[in-house]
Amino acid sequence: MSLCVCFQNNDCLMIAADTAVVKQINGRMYRLIEPFRKLVRIGDLLVFMSGSLGVANITMERFRTAKNKTIQELQKVVIESCNYFSKMHPDIVNGLDPKTRDVAVLAAEYKDGAVQVHIVQPSDNFQIHTYKASPTETIPHTGGVYADEAQDLIRPMLDAGNKTAGEMIRHVFDNLSGVEIGGNLIVAKIDQNGISFGPDQPIPEHVRIPYYEDLLSSAFLTGSLIQTSASGNYPRAEMSSSDRMFKVGSSSSNSIEMRSLGYPNSIPDLYFKTGSSTASISLPSSSSGLYMSGDRLTAEFSEIRLRGYGSVSVLSWDQLKSEGSGRSLQGELDYTAYNMTFDPGTRNLKLWSRSGQLLAQVNIP
């Protein structure tokens, strides 16, 4: 888990979260060597997630591709992702603390001329709670690990009124950093001008904790997601047990995926994406054979051989066209086909194309 601290005013908001992720194995705590940004921008929302790293990854990826990036859609995606992860990994979920097996969300946006904060958490069945501050009010929000302790630190400073939001955030993280809080401090602001992020700031840590890479010498490396960069950063390669895939991408719109579709009766699928164009190669069944789909296919070789030992089927000869002339095979056949007629009055023997064009005639005395 991580800690999130947020100060909400009527017209602006400052929010911060750390990047530490820990995992307990055989009673020992490990810190993941790759920091994880749990505070991200998706659409017009600033989103913080605490709880299960596996569910958070699934939620972020699904919400990034959602058509409507609203708090209602995020609530729907959170519920679906929690249920999906529980179904796919009952052994992992059953071994987790009930407080961390799902995800809780704090999301902020500037809407209708004011800042709105939405909180969605499993403790009340993922209901949406929306907060709006009056013009003279500052509402502190905390979420994640040590949220209550953070509130205890904030309240005296807020009552004294002698520290800025940034100073209060720094004080909280400096005092609560430890096994589950650390790494870098991610700070963001939202107001009528939009969303902006400040530079990452290292958090002083008061404990030493072994990193997750200590486990890499074992025979097996198991996890719900293994990736070379944090979600949203590119280039990135990832292996996901949740999505049952291997994916590499240079950006969010350029990627290749090895997928397994239609769980539990899944089929292997190789999926390509470039901008808005997509293509795939799959093997739906032994009877259908290898299946390729997409907008178009170009194959360039010095020699191409098609060997359909049973047959080679096409939709129609009209679909086979010359790249040079643009004419179809059906058109060429029609053009070269012919018939003959004899006019007994003129004694002319005429040769016609199939389209009715006179090709030749000869007079027979």
PDB file of N, CA and C in Angstrom, residues 153-163 168:
ATOM      1  N   LEU A 153      -1.611  14.116  12.190  1.00  0.00           N
ATOM      2  CA  LEU A 153      -0.521  15.072  11.974  1.00  0.00           C
ATOM      3  C   LEU A 153      -1.020  16.346  11.299  1.00  0.00           C
ATOM      4  N   ILE A 154      -1.998  16.201  10.429  1.00  0.00           N
ATOM      5  CA  ILE A 154      -2.478  17.341   9.644  1.00  0.00           C
ATOM      6  C   ILE A 154      -3.302  18.310  10.484  1.00  0.00           C
ATOM      7  N   ARG A 155      -4.183  17.776  11.327  1.00  0.00           N
ATOM      8  CA  ARG A 155      -5.155  18.625  12.020  1.00  0.00           C
ATOM      9  C   ARG A 155      -4.520  19.774  12.805  1.00  0.00           C
ATOM     10  N   PRO A 156      -3.482  19.554  13.646  1.00  0.00           N
ATOM     11  CA  PRO A 156      -2.885  20.688  14.371  1.00  0.00           C
ATOM     12  C   PRO A 156      -2.285  21.728  13.425  1.00  0.00           C
ATOM     13  N   MET A 157      -1.642  21.287  12.357  1.00  0.00           N
ATOM     14  CA  MET A 157      -1.052  22.232  11.413  1.00  0.00           C
ATOM     15  C   MET A 157      -2.132  23.030  10.704  1.00  0.00           C
ATOM     16  N   LEU A 158      -3.228  22.372  10.352  1.00  0.00           N
ATOM     17  CA  LEU A 158      -4.315  23.058   9.660  1.00  0.00           C
ATOM     18  C   LEU A 158      -4.979  24.079  10.583  1.00  0.00           C
ATOM     19  N   ASP A 159      -5.144  23.710  11.855  1.00  0.00           N
ATOM     20  CA  ASP A 159      -5.747  24.638  12.821  1.00  0.00           C
ATOM     21  C   ASP A 159      -4.844  25.842  13.073  1.00  0.00           C
ATOM     22  N   ALA A 160      -3.522  25.602  13.120  1.00  0.00           N
ATOM     23  CA  ALA A 160      -2.588  26.706  13.360  1.00  0.00           C
ATOM     24  C   ALA A 160      -2.534  27.654  12.168  1.00  0.00           C
ATOM     25  N   GLY A 161      -2.693  27.116  10.978  1.00  0.00           N
ATOM     26  CA  GLY A 161      -2.735  27.941   9.776  1.00  0.00           C
ATOM     27  C   GLY A 161      -1.431  28.611   9.421  1.00  0.00           C
ATOM     28  N   ASN A 162      -0.308  28.047   9.865  1.00  0.00           N
ATOM     29  CA  ASN A 162       0.987  28.676   9.598  1.00  0.00           C
ATOM     30  C   ASN A 162       1.849  27.892   8.610  1.00  0.00           C
ATOM     31  N   LYS A 163       1.270  26.887   7.938  1.00  0.00           N
ATOM     32  CA  LYS A 163       2.025  26.122   6.952  1.00  0.00           C
ATOM     33  C   LYS A 163       1.236  26.042   5.651  1.00  0.00           C
ATOM     34  N   MET A 168       2.839  21.017   4.684  1.00  0.00           N
ATOM     35  CA  MET A 168       2.139  20.002   5.478  1.00  0.00           C
ATOM     36  C   MET A 168       2.309  18.618   4.863  1.00  0.00           C
TER      37      MET A 168
END
